[in-house]
Amino acid sequence: MKIGIFTKGAKVAAVAAAMVVSGTVAQAADTSLTGSGASFPFPLYSAWFKDFGQKTGIEVNYQAKGSGGGIEDFTNRVVDFAASDAAMNDEEMAKVDGGVVLLPMTAGEIVLAYNLDGVSELKLPRDVYPKIFLGEITKWNDEAIAAANDGVDLPDEDITVVVRADSSGTNFNFTNHLSAISKEFESTVGGGKTVPWPKASNFIAAPGNQGITATVKQTPGAIGYIEYGYAQQTNTPYAMLENQAGNFVKAGPEAGSAALASADLDENNVAFITDPKGEQAYPIATFTWMLFYKSGQDADKVAALKEMINYGLTTGQTMADKLGYIPLPENIIEINKKSMEEIGG
Amino acid sequence: MADISKSAPQSDGSVSRPPTAFEYGYDKSFRFLTFFAGLLIVVLLAYIFWKIGGLAAPAMREYGLGFLTTVEWNPNTNEYGILAEIWGTLYSSFLALIFGGGLGIAVAIFLTQGFLNARLAWVFRLIVEMLAAIPSVVFGLWGIYVLIPAIRPIANWLHDTLPFVPFFSTKLAGPGMFPAMIVLSIMILPTVAAISQDAFKAIPMKIQEAAYGMGTTKWEAIRKVIIPTASGGIFASLVLGFGRALGETMALAMLIGNSQQVSLSLFSPATTLASLLASTFPEAGANQIGPLMYAAVALLVITMAVNVIGTIIMSYTSRQTVT
């Protein structure tokens, strides 16, 4: 008990000190905001905050410590806002005094990056890729893969499966998708931020999106799941996946938007699109949320936060595509604009 | 003699005198300071144990000793076990000790026993010690981009020709025990080499001369006289190196493959306690914190046990060499 109070106190003190420092630096500006959380949208958010700060003078300090850490900071009220790839569950929301407003601010796609000499286009059917991640399909020239890839010269090579070593929102979304499309995956591995991957010598875990990307690029015959933006920036080839409608779809802004369009947000603005409908929808897409307080903050802060959200929903969305994120569909932006009114003093 | 009497601050001209009040106080406060510093370390260690142990206590009660003997880490079902991590930690450190330790002692012999001229030996020593300055992450990246592609063909040739040897029973896809072990060996090399060199240098010249005087060859002198005499220091260097290997985190998280398996194969991916903690902790939910703290206590106990046992053996062997 004592320990908890001590660390909490230390955190409050640290953040208070940080705010004092940033406050004196940005004296010209009316206010400054601090946030922490998800690392997946960080490249986009940091671009937003930089541009936003230059335009308005409101400085936003965001620390990409991971969704879990962001939720903890948010619950302890040491930040003005937080970000999470897995939104917040009911239990977590109940712990925040004053209530929570969840806004899906951007979205991403998860791709299956691979390393196969001379194979520039690879199609993976719905019943095949869960089996690869279950360790049941272990050769690239397996009949099930070959059947979907007419005319592609698949090598007689072992598949090395690269998974995330750390706990992450990417893991959460990817394993939930696999669980949604494969009963067997759901019962043996299941969905979550950390999951028990098969214990086989062809399964390797690497830390972070960049860890998986590097390992896939360095390992002949490897396959791994990474954020679309990482694959794009590093020129790593990724597979076309078969969606619920039976079409093979390549990840990209249109296929991502089509997936998001089928999302049905609940009353907290949360939806996990584990298996999107739609002819052209890419199968693995996910929102990422910002978390705000409904009450208990001063009016200047509220105004600054709303200005930041407005920026993110308008100018911010135009930057998404270039950085590997999916621009939000119109209906989601409308919902966000309505929901942000709930943020109050 | 004359020099000393000139420079020594004295009033009555005699060499011996009682300490002044200042010197007395200085001595006292120095003693107090060292005692305090020593005490501080003990208190710090106890505090770390108490704090981590306190956070781990609920998990210890819940999972008991079964935690140490099962292989599963599933936050969804709340099943936790760290046998694979304990195995990987000890196995990788032990392999690194054999390779890095052996190499380190060889380097120390090479640099101190007159195989090189003194200036060149000094340059070599500097270079070996500079290995200690390379950050862990850089070793990890070097492992991924240089080491693994270089050793993959050798490893897979070994697997293809000798698949029945348990050490070669799987293929090396990329990250795994073998690259992790090589990088760990390089990381403990400077520690082992530097301390062993000091141990060799501490051997009085007379002992070596006596050995040559008895008509030994250089190798006989090294094998039968120098190494046994320096064994206490060499052993200390190995204990320190082993401790370093047990706690190494980042390079291993990048290179060992982080797969929960207990396997003798050098080419199979494995995992360690330190890399489990580093990769799981940042996003751990409330239900994972307890088991992670329990794993941290296990790592702390293993590291302490290795050092304590090492120190005991060392004091035993050094007593033997003195008498």
XYZ file of C-alpha atoms in Angstrom:
668
model
C 0.000 0.000 0.000
C 2.716 2.385 1.062
C 4.671 1.515 -2.055
C 1.729 2.357 -4.278
C 1.276 5.753 -2.704
C 4.971 6.453 -2.965
C 5.239 5.655 -6.688
C 2.052 7.514 -7.404
C 3.368 10.506 -5.506
C 6.665 10.313 -7.351
C 4.881 10.197 -10.690
C 2.707 13.172 -9.840
C 5.791 15.071 -8.719
C 7.676 14.154 -11.894
C 4.864 15.212 -14.165
C 4.291 18.362 -12.135
C 7.976 19.198 -12.505
C 7.776 18.522 -16.232
C 4.766 20.807 -16.512
C 6.467 23.570 -14.549
C 9.442 23.378 -16.907
C 7.349 23.279 -20.070
C 5.133 26.025 -18.670
C 8.049 28.406 -18.284
C 9.365 27.571 -21.725
C 6.051 28.110 -23.462
C 5.093 31.214 -21.560
C 3.850 32.929 -24.681
C 1.310 30.172 -25.237
C -1.829 30.076 -23.150
C -1.435 26.506 -22.149
C 0.388 23.278 -22.791
C -0.909 19.730 -22.866
C 0.683 16.471 -21.808
C -0.291 13.051 -23.010
C 1.055 9.529 -23.017
C 0.211 6.107 -24.377
C 0.178 4.083 -27.571
C 3.339 3.919 -29.648
C 1.634 2.730 -32.832
C 0.126 6.141 -33.778
C 3.174 8.024 -32.465
C 4.695 8.879 -35.883
C 1.379 10.473 -36.897
C 0.703 12.163 -33.564
C 4.169 13.654 -33.380
C 3.684 15.148 -36.861
C 0.333 16.552 -35.736
C 1.612 18.052 -32.511
C 4.585 19.671 -34.164
C 2.473 21.379 -36.806
C -0.309 22.162 -34.327
C 2.181 23.769 -31.926
C 3.574 25.995 -34.671
C 0.130 27.101 -35.784
C -1.506 27.729 -32.417
C 1.285 28.049 -29.861
C -0.246 25.252 -27.816
C 2.513 22.857 -26.953
C 1.607 19.168 -26.762
C 4.046 16.816 -25.055
C 3.299 13.216 -25.909
C 5.225 10.285 -24.527
C 4.824 7.028 -26.487
C 5.169 4.601 -23.601
C 2.576 2.056 -24.723
C -1.189 1.771 -24.388
C -1.064 0.163 -20.955
C 1.175 2.871 -19.535
C -1.042 5.551 -21.070
C -4.164 4.133 -19.434
C -2.376 3.992 -16.088
C -1.209 7.619 -16.340
C -4.700 8.624 -17.381
C -6.312 6.824 -14.448
C -3.824 8.463 -12.055
C -4.651 11.853 -13.606
C -1.039 12.765 -14.320
C -1.728 13.581 -17.990
C -4.282 15.727 -19.840
C -5.066 12.971 -22.306
C -3.862 9.482 -23.187
C -3.879 7.185 -26.211
C -4.562 3.473 -26.484
C -4.770 0.951 -29.318
C -7.106 -1.264 -27.337
C -9.404 1.591 -26.171
C -10.371 1.012 -22.523
C -12.462 -1.760 -21.064
C -15.404 -1.136 -18.704
C -13.373 -1.968 -15.633
C -10.667 0.516 -16.589
C -13.209 3.214 -17.401
C -14.924 2.751 -14.047
C -11.676 3.634 -12.262
C -11.494 7.131 -13.767
C -13.319 9.725 -11.676
C -15.454 12.074 -13.670
C -15.842 9.813 -16.660
C -14.047 9.167 -19.920
C -14.537 10.249 -23.511
C -12.984 7.888 -26.054
C -12.343 9.244 -29.521
C -11.044 7.073 -32.374
C -8.510 9.505 -33.861
C -6.875 7.443 -36.558
C -6.640 3.887 -37.792
C -4.113 1.480 -39.189
C -3.772 -1.799 -40.974
C -1.676 -4.793 -40.033
C 0.088 -6.516 -42.913
C 1.804 -9.865 -43.248
C 5.309 -9.017 -44.385
C 7.374 -11.818 -45.872
C 10.846 -12.547 -47.181
C 10.851 -14.791 -50.238
C 13.372 -14.422 -53.002
C 11.706 -13.623 -56.312
C 8.145 -13.644 -54.994
C 6.761 -10.150 -55.440
C 3.101 -11.018 -55.083
C 1.723 -13.494 -52.611
C -1.898 -14.344 -51.896
C -2.823 -15.885 -48.568
C -6.302 -17.424 -48.212
C -8.368 -17.058 -45.050
C -7.889 -20.646 -43.977
C -4.142 -20.578 -44.608
C -2.628 -17.722 -42.655
C -4.110 -18.712 -39.287
C -2.563 -22.144 -39.869
C 0.833 -20.581 -40.521
C 0.560 -18.769 -37.187
C -0.508 -22.013 -35.528
C 2.588 -23.744 -36.844
C 0.567 -26.201 -38.923
C 1.744 -25.038 -42.335
C 5.536 -25.012 -42.229
C 6.656 -25.034 -45.880
C 6.278 -22.247 -48.410
C 5.434 -24.720 -51.175
C 2.612 -26.210 -49.122
C -0.322 -27.192 -51.354
C -2.698 -24.827 -49.578
C -0.487 -21.833 -50.369
C 0.356 -23.021 -53.889
C -3.343 -23.464 -54.752
C -3.975 -19.729 -54.273
C -0.834 -18.607 -56.065
C -0.998 -19.855 -59.622
C 2.123 -19.104 -61.602
C 4.167 -18.115 -58.540
C 7.303 -20.149 -58.031
C 7.096 -20.948 -54.310
C 10.385 -22.306 -52.940
C 10.769 -25.521 -50.949
C 11.718 -23.495 -47.890
C 10.772 -23.623 -44.209
C 8.487 -20.870 -42.989
C 9.948 -18.897 -40.108
C 7.160 -17.188 -38.203
C 8.135 -13.911 -36.544
C 5.848 -12.692 -33.759
C 5.938 -9.857 -31.239
C 7.979 -10.508 -28.104
C 6.506 -7.556 -26.251
C 3.007 -6.963 -25.132
C 1.288 -4.669 -27.618
C -1.862 -3.294 -29.182
C -0.725 -4.682 -32.535
C -0.629 -8.137 -31.001
C -4.082 -7.568 -29.528
C -5.623 -6.628 -32.860
C -3.847 -9.257 -34.923
C -4.586 -12.200 -32.620
C -8.202 -11.097 -32.220
C -8.557 -11.102 -35.983
C -7.065 -14.606 -36.241
C -9.357 -15.774 -33.442
C -12.328 -14.348 -35.297
C -11.600 -16.252 -38.482
C -10.231 -19.498 -37.013
C -11.886 -21.474 -34.244
C -8.733 -23.468 -33.772
C -6.621 -20.366 -33.282
C -9.125 -19.037 -30.773
C -9.004 -22.183 -28.674
C -5.249 -22.809 -28.738
C -3.699 -19.341 -28.832
C -6.503 -16.826 -28.409
C -6.520 -13.041 -28.643
C -4.644 -10.651 -26.373
C -1.738 -8.283 -25.931
C 0.466 -11.232 -24.960
C -0.458 -14.671 -26.208
C 1.119 -18.129 -25.902
C 2.449 -18.685 -29.415
C 3.206 -22.298 -30.417
C 6.481 -23.503 -28.947
C 8.229 -24.552 -32.119
C 11.734 -23.897 -33.318
C 10.457 -21.987 -36.356
C 8.680 -19.413 -34.153
C 10.798 -16.410 -33.282
C 9.707 -13.405 -31.280
C 11.185 -9.955 -31.784
C 10.503 -6.756 -29.843
C 8.469 -3.990 -31.456
C 7.291 -3.325 -34.996
C 10.836 -2.424 -35.958
C 12.154 -5.668 -34.401
C 9.800 -7.800 -36.477
C 10.540 -5.778 -39.605
C 14.296 -6.200 -39.161
C 14.012 -9.911 -38.429
C 11.752 -10.559 -41.421
C 14.074 -8.629 -43.711
C 17.095 -10.576 -42.455
C 15.565 -14.044 -42.439
C 14.919 -15.878 -45.710
C 11.543 -17.591 -45.591
C 10.205 -15.421 -42.790
C 6.701 -14.051 -42.332
C 5.608 -11.566 -39.660
C 2.865 -9.065 -38.876
C 3.635 -5.364 -38.782
C 1.854 -2.072 -39.142
C 1.259 -1.077 -42.742
C 3.300 2.117 -42.276
C 6.391 0.152 -41.269
C 6.136 -2.110 -44.308
C 5.738 0.918 -46.542
C 8.657 2.850 -45.080
C 11.016 -0.123 -45.204
C 9.881 -1.435 -48.597
C 9.075 -4.835 -47.179
C 6.770 -6.890 -49.413
C 3.493 -7.932 -47.808
C 0.833 -10.453 -48.752
C -2.648 -9.933 -50.172
C -5.153 -11.395 -47.751
C -8.514 -12.974 -48.486
C -11.345 -11.075 -46.813
C -14.739 -12.236 -45.619
C -16.209 -11.658 -49.085
C -13.605 -13.961 -50.620
C -11.543 -11.314 -52.393
C -7.782 -10.996 -52.125
C -7.085 -7.452 -50.984
C -3.862 -5.529 -50.662
C -3.486 -3.167 -47.716
C -3.787 0.521 -48.582
C -5.846 3.620 -47.847
C -8.926 2.537 -49.857
C -9.017 -1.043 -48.570
C -8.487 0.302 -45.050
C -11.280 2.847 -45.336
C -13.580 0.139 -46.668
C -12.825 -1.931 -43.571
C -13.468 0.996 -41.231
C -16.764 1.799 -42.957
C -18.196 -1.461 -41.658
C -17.326 -0.560 -38.061
C -20.203 -0.231 -35.656
C -19.143 1.988 -32.775
C -20.748 1.281 -29.395
C -21.896 3.995 -26.980
C -18.271 4.533 -25.894
C -17.080 4.908 -29.487
C -15.348 1.532 -29.323
C -15.382 -1.039 -32.097
C -12.895 -3.740 -32.848
C -13.209 -4.695 -36.471
C -11.998 -8.245 -36.123
C -13.378 -9.411 -39.449
C -14.669 -6.550 -41.597
C -17.422 -7.021 -44.142
C -17.285 -5.339 -47.531
C -16.134 -6.459 -50.957
C -12.927 -4.449 -50.934
C -12.272 -4.290 -47.182
C -8.809 -5.227 -45.965
C -9.261 -7.871 -43.249
C -6.994 -6.531 -40.476
C -7.730 -2.893 -39.683
C -7.937 -1.189 -36.345
C -8.812 2.156 -34.792
C -6.609 3.780 -32.197
C -8.133 5.992 -29.554
C -7.405 9.118 -27.579
C -8.775 9.249 -24.057
C -10.115 12.427 -22.423
C -11.738 13.364 -19.118
C -15.378 14.343 -18.969
C -14.782 16.626 -15.995
C -12.262 17.865 -13.464
C -10.039 20.134 -15.533
C -9.929 23.884 -16.045
C -11.613 25.671 -18.923
C -8.368 26.685 -20.679
C -7.321 23.069 -20.873
C -10.678 22.016 -22.250
C -10.500 24.672 -24.934
C -6.962 23.644 -25.873
C -7.887 19.963 -25.981
C -10.839 20.662 -28.247
C -8.681 22.745 -30.517
C -6.227 19.844 -30.718
C -8.990 17.338 -31.497
C -10.411 19.611 -34.170
C -7.008 19.887 -35.738
C -6.586 16.094 -35.673
C -9.969 15.526 -37.286
C -9.397 18.029 -40.094
C -5.801 18.910 -41.079
C -4.544 15.863 -39.192
C -6.487 13.428 -41.352
C -4.836 14.728 -44.512
C -1.437 13.646 -43.184
C -2.560 10.107 -42.335
C -2.144 8.442 -45.703
C 1.408 9.626 -46.296
C 2.524 8.268 -42.926
C 0.871 4.880 -43.440
C -2.395 5.423 -41.542
C -5.973 5.301 -42.791
C -7.895 8.588 -42.953
C -11.090 8.280 -40.907
C -14.357 7.913 -42.848
C -16.752 10.882 -42.736
C -19.258 9.175 -40.422
C -16.589 8.502 -37.778
C -15.414 12.128 -37.916
C -19.012 13.249 -37.358
C -19.341 10.949 -34.341
C -16.080 12.306 -32.949
C -17.215 15.903 -33.367
C -20.387 15.133 -31.481
C -18.616 13.170 -28.739
C -15.964 15.778 -28.067
C -18.645 18.097 -26.701
C -18.777 15.811 -23.681
C -15.281 16.888 -22.671
C -15.879 19.450 -19.977
C -14.397 21.326 -17.063
C 66.191 9.325 4.193
C 67.321 12.890 4.011
C 64.571 13.596 1.501
C 61.861 12.436 3.799
C 63.020 14.502 6.771
C 63.092 17.585 4.573
C 59.573 17.191 3.188
C 57.834 15.759 6.247
C 55.889 18.355 8.230
C 57.360 18.078 11.660
C 58.429 20.453 14.364
C 60.710 18.571 16.703
C 62.869 16.920 14.044
C 62.115 13.332 15.070
C 60.684 10.894 12.529
C 57.954 9.454 14.737
C 55.316 11.496 16.522
C 51.811 10.939 17.787
C 49.006 11.742 15.348
C 47.589 15.237 15.594
C 43.991 15.807 16.552
C 43.237 16.623 12.918
C 44.752 13.396 11.643
C 42.922 11.493 14.341
C 39.604 13.051 13.379
C 40.352 12.605 9.694
C 41.021 8.946 10.242
C 37.897 8.520 12.307
C 35.644 10.231 9.814
C 37.159 8.273 6.943
C 36.464 5.088 8.814
C 32.926 6.244 9.481
C 32.462 7.166 5.836
C 33.615 3.797 4.513
C 31.507 2.016 7.098
C 28.532 4.109 6.059
C 29.156 3.417 2.362
C 29.373 -0.312 3.071
C 26.209 -0.181 5.116
C 24.436 1.778 2.388
C 25.056 -1.014 -0.105
C 23.644 -3.597 2.261
C 20.603 -1.423 2.933
C 20.122 -0.741 -0.788
C 20.201 -4.441 -1.589
C 17.786 -5.196 1.218
C 15.512 -2.393 0.020
C 15.468 -3.742 -3.563
C 14.689 -7.208 -2.274
C 11.967 -5.903 0.008
C 10.361 -3.757 -2.656
C 10.398 -6.315 -5.478
C 9.540 -9.086 -3.028
C 6.597 -7.077 -1.722
C 5.197 -6.667 -5.215
C 5.848 -10.325 -5.953
C 4.352 -11.662 -2.716
C 0.752 -12.029 -3.949
C 1.940 -13.913 -7.043
C 4.234 -16.078 -4.909
C 1.306 -17.061 -2.720
C -0.912 -17.721 -5.711
C 1.432 -19.641 -7.973
C 3.841 -21.128 -5.440
C 6.831 -23.123 -6.565
C 4.958 -24.488 -9.584
C 5.757 -21.123 -11.151
C 9.393 -22.158 -11.375
C 8.732 -25.529 -12.968
C 6.132 -24.887 -15.661
C 6.480 -23.506 -19.176
C 3.577 -21.229 -20.017
C 2.999 -17.499 -20.062
C -0.606 -16.795 -20.857
C -2.165 -13.647 -19.389
C -5.516 -14.584 -20.956
C -5.880 -17.665 -18.778
C -3.617 -16.406 -15.967
C -1.231 -19.312 -16.333
C 2.329 -18.350 -15.600
C 5.535 -20.335 -15.423
C 9.161 -19.439 -16.011
C 10.986 -22.728 -16.408
C 11.884 -21.873 -20.006
C 13.213 -18.482 -18.918
C 15.295 -19.939 -16.102
C 16.647 -22.569 -18.448
C 17.471 -20.031 -21.147
C 19.130 -17.670 -18.678
C 21.368 -20.346 -17.200
C 22.072 -22.168 -20.459
C 23.005 -19.054 -22.423
C 25.149 -17.695 -19.579
C 26.860 -21.036 -19.071
C 27.672 -21.371 -22.783
C 28.928 -17.792 -22.822
C 31.090 -18.567 -19.802
C 32.697 -21.510 -21.566
C 33.415 -19.610 -24.774
C 33.862 -16.043 -23.536
C 35.622 -17.156 -20.362
C 38.044 -19.440 -22.177
C 38.774 -16.782 -24.738
C 39.185 -14.109 -22.057
C 41.737 -16.160 -20.113
C 43.598 -16.962 -23.325
C 43.711 -13.251 -24.182
C 44.967 -12.457 -20.681
C 47.781 -15.033 -20.983
C 48.664 -13.766 -24.437
C 48.885 -10.171 -23.264
C 50.759 -10.678 -20.011
C 53.190 -13.534 -20.578
C 55.576 -11.807 -22.927
C 54.204 -12.992 -26.253
C 53.998 -9.392 -27.403
C 56.189 -6.415 -26.714
C 54.858 -4.274 -23.915
C 53.609 -1.395 -26.017
C 51.695 -3.618 -28.430
C 50.223 -5.551 -25.503
C 49.031 -2.242 -24.045
C 47.296 -1.375 -27.332
C 45.662 -4.807 -27.463
C 44.507 -4.519 -23.898
C 42.952 -1.169 -24.640
C 41.101 -2.593 -27.615
C 39.762 -5.554 -25.648
C 38.577 -3.237 -22.905
C 36.904 -1.005 -25.440
C 34.544 -3.885 -26.238
C 32.962 -3.141 -22.872
C 32.046 0.330 -24.107
C 29.886 -0.926 -26.974
C 26.223 -0.538 -25.997
C 24.124 -3.638 -25.741
C 21.731 -2.471 -28.460
C 24.602 -2.073 -30.894
C 25.651 -5.652 -30.188
C 22.057 -6.686 -30.839
C 21.939 -4.890 -34.180
C 25.335 -6.252 -35.144
C 24.010 -9.694 -34.296
C 20.943 -9.281 -36.504
C 22.644 -7.717 -39.512
C 26.126 -9.272 -39.486
C 26.450 -12.243 -37.200
C 23.296 -14.205 -38.002
C 23.695 -14.128 -41.806
C 27.333 -15.151 -41.325
C 26.699 -18.138 -39.070
C 23.463 -19.360 -40.644
C 25.156 -21.479 -43.355
C 27.551 -23.029 -40.832
C 24.756 -23.785 -38.395
C 22.516 -25.308 -41.019
C 25.396 -27.373 -42.401
C 25.978 -28.732 -38.879
C 22.275 -29.502 -38.566
C 22.163 -31.254 -41.955
C 25.246 -33.395 -41.323
C 24.821 -34.119 -37.613
C 21.082 -33.938 -36.895
C 21.334 -36.658 -34.234
C 23.545 -34.525 -31.974
C 21.159 -32.869 -29.505
C 22.977 -29.519 -29.799
C 22.276 -29.417 -33.538
C 18.800 -30.932 -33.555
C 17.002 -27.964 -35.128
C 17.651 -25.540 -37.942
C 18.811 -22.022 -37.238
C 16.250 -19.707 -38.806
C 17.696 -16.512 -37.459
C 17.631 -15.431 -33.835
C 18.331 -18.265 -31.422
C 20.594 -19.563 -28.691
C 23.720 -19.737 -30.864
C 23.927 -16.081 -31.967
C 22.891 -14.989 -28.467
C 25.666 -17.073 -26.965
C 28.307 -15.639 -29.303
C 27.308 -12.063 -28.528
C 27.181 -12.810 -24.796
C 30.664 -14.328 -25.030
C 31.982 -11.161 -26.615
C 30.248 -9.068 -23.981
C 31.826 -10.871 -21.030
C 35.233 -11.128 -22.721
C 36.532 -7.693 -21.562
C 35.520 -8.354 -17.945
C 37.205 -11.744 -17.871
C 40.273 -10.576 -19.791
C 40.879 -7.423 -17.740
C 40.547 -9.017 -14.320
C 42.547 -12.112 -15.314
C 45.305 -9.857 -16.607
C 45.418 -8.087 -13.257
C 45.631 -11.460 -11.559
C 48.519 -12.514 -13.801
C 50.305 -9.226 -13.268
C 49.976 -9.563 -9.521
C 52.135 -12.697 -9.562
C 55.570 -11.740 -8.221
C 58.334 -11.943 -10.826
C 60.273 -14.172 -8.435
C 57.749 -16.978 -8.776
C 58.068 -17.014 -12.563
C 61.830 -16.785 -12.332
C 61.850 -19.641 -9.871
C 59.822 -21.742 -12.256
C 62.217 -21.058 -15.114
C 65.055 -21.680 -12.720
C 63.687 -25.163 -12.160
C 64.065 -25.704 -15.892
C 60.449 -25.470 -17.033
C 59.540 -24.419 -20.532
C 57.365 -21.365 -21.018
C 54.207 -23.452 -21.394
C 54.973 -25.545 -18.366
C 55.504 -22.396 -16.336
C 52.194 -20.972 -17.515
C 50.286 -24.183 -17.020
C 51.748 -25.406 -13.764
C 52.786 -22.233 -11.976
C 51.231 -19.060 -13.354
C 47.638 -20.210 -13.834
C 47.346 -21.992 -10.467
C 48.834 -18.981 -8.690
C 46.390 -16.598 -10.392
C 43.445 -18.975 -10.082
C 41.721 -16.882 -7.407
C 41.681 -13.818 -9.637
C 40.723 -15.811 -12.727
C 37.854 -17.363 -10.863
C 36.707 -13.946 -9.691
C 36.718 -12.740 -13.290
C 34.605 -15.720 -14.334
C 32.088 -15.120 -11.555
C 31.767 -11.483 -12.575
C 31.462 -12.454 -16.227
C 28.791 -15.015 -15.408
C 26.878 -12.421 -13.401
C 27.088 -10.030 -16.340
C 25.771 -12.703 -18.700
C 22.851 -13.581 -16.415
C 21.573 -10.032 -16.336
C 22.168 -9.013 -19.951
C 18.897 -7.845 -21.438
C 18.745 -5.876 -24.651
C 21.116 -7.800 -26.894
C 19.497 -11.040 -25.829
C 15.973 -9.759 -26.325
C 17.002 -8.966 -29.891
C 18.920 -12.163 -30.613
C 17.634 -15.104 -28.641
C 14.252 -15.407 -30.340
C 12.126 -15.052 -27.173
C 10.470 -18.426 -27.506
C 9.418 -20.319 -24.414
C 11.059 -23.650 -24.926
C 13.449 -25.831 -23.016
C 15.782 -27.284 -25.606
C 19.390 -28.361 -25.690
C 19.650 -27.330 -29.305
C 21.941 -24.382 -29.912
C 19.987 -23.370 -33.001
C 16.547 -23.283 -31.459
C 15.106 -19.987 -30.206
C 14.978 -19.606 -26.435
C 14.273 -16.875 -23.921
C 15.707 -15.422 -20.720
C 14.298 -13.888 -17.560
C 15.761 -10.478 -18.328
C 14.313 -10.364 -21.832
C 10.908 -11.550 -20.569
C 10.895 -8.686 -18.077
C 12.088 -6.099 -20.579
C 9.640 -7.023 -23.303
C 6.533 -7.754 -21.247
C 6.669 -5.152 -18.505
C 5.934 -1.909 -20.400
C 2.463 -3.009 -21.518
C 1.716 -5.437 -18.710
C -1.791 -5.367 -17.292
C -2.480 -5.589 -13.557
C -2.728 -9.388 -13.692
C 0.776 -9.698 -15.158
C 2.612 -7.386 -12.739
C 2.710 -9.932 -9.892
C 4.095 -12.823 -11.966
C 6.632 -10.475 -13.580
C 7.822 -9.362 -10.140
C 8.049 -13.013 -9.126
C 10.222 -13.615 -12.204
C 12.347 -10.607 -11.204
C 12.849 -12.087 -7.733
C 13.887 -15.381 -9.347
C 16.464 -13.560 -11.478
C 17.737 -11.642 -8.449
C 18.067 -14.839 -6.414
C 19.864 -16.678 -9.222
C 22.325 -13.819 -9.723
C 22.961 -13.463 -5.999
C 23.360 -17.209 -5.542
C 25.935 -17.367 -8.338
C 27.920 -14.532 -6.793
C 27.717 -15.873 -3.253
C 28.710 -19.404 -4.282
C 31.484 -17.952 -6.442
C 32.813 -15.887 -3.550
C 32.748 -18.868 -1.212
C 34.646 -21.075 -3.661
C 37.074 -18.241 -4.301
C 37.885 -17.658 -0.666
C 38.350 -21.396 -0.285
C 40.749 -21.724 -3.219
C 42.729 -18.577 -2.383
C 43.244 -19.834 1.151
C 44.640 -23.001 -0.356
C 47.111 -21.201 -2.583
C 48.379 -19.000 0.242
C 49.173 -21.789 2.683
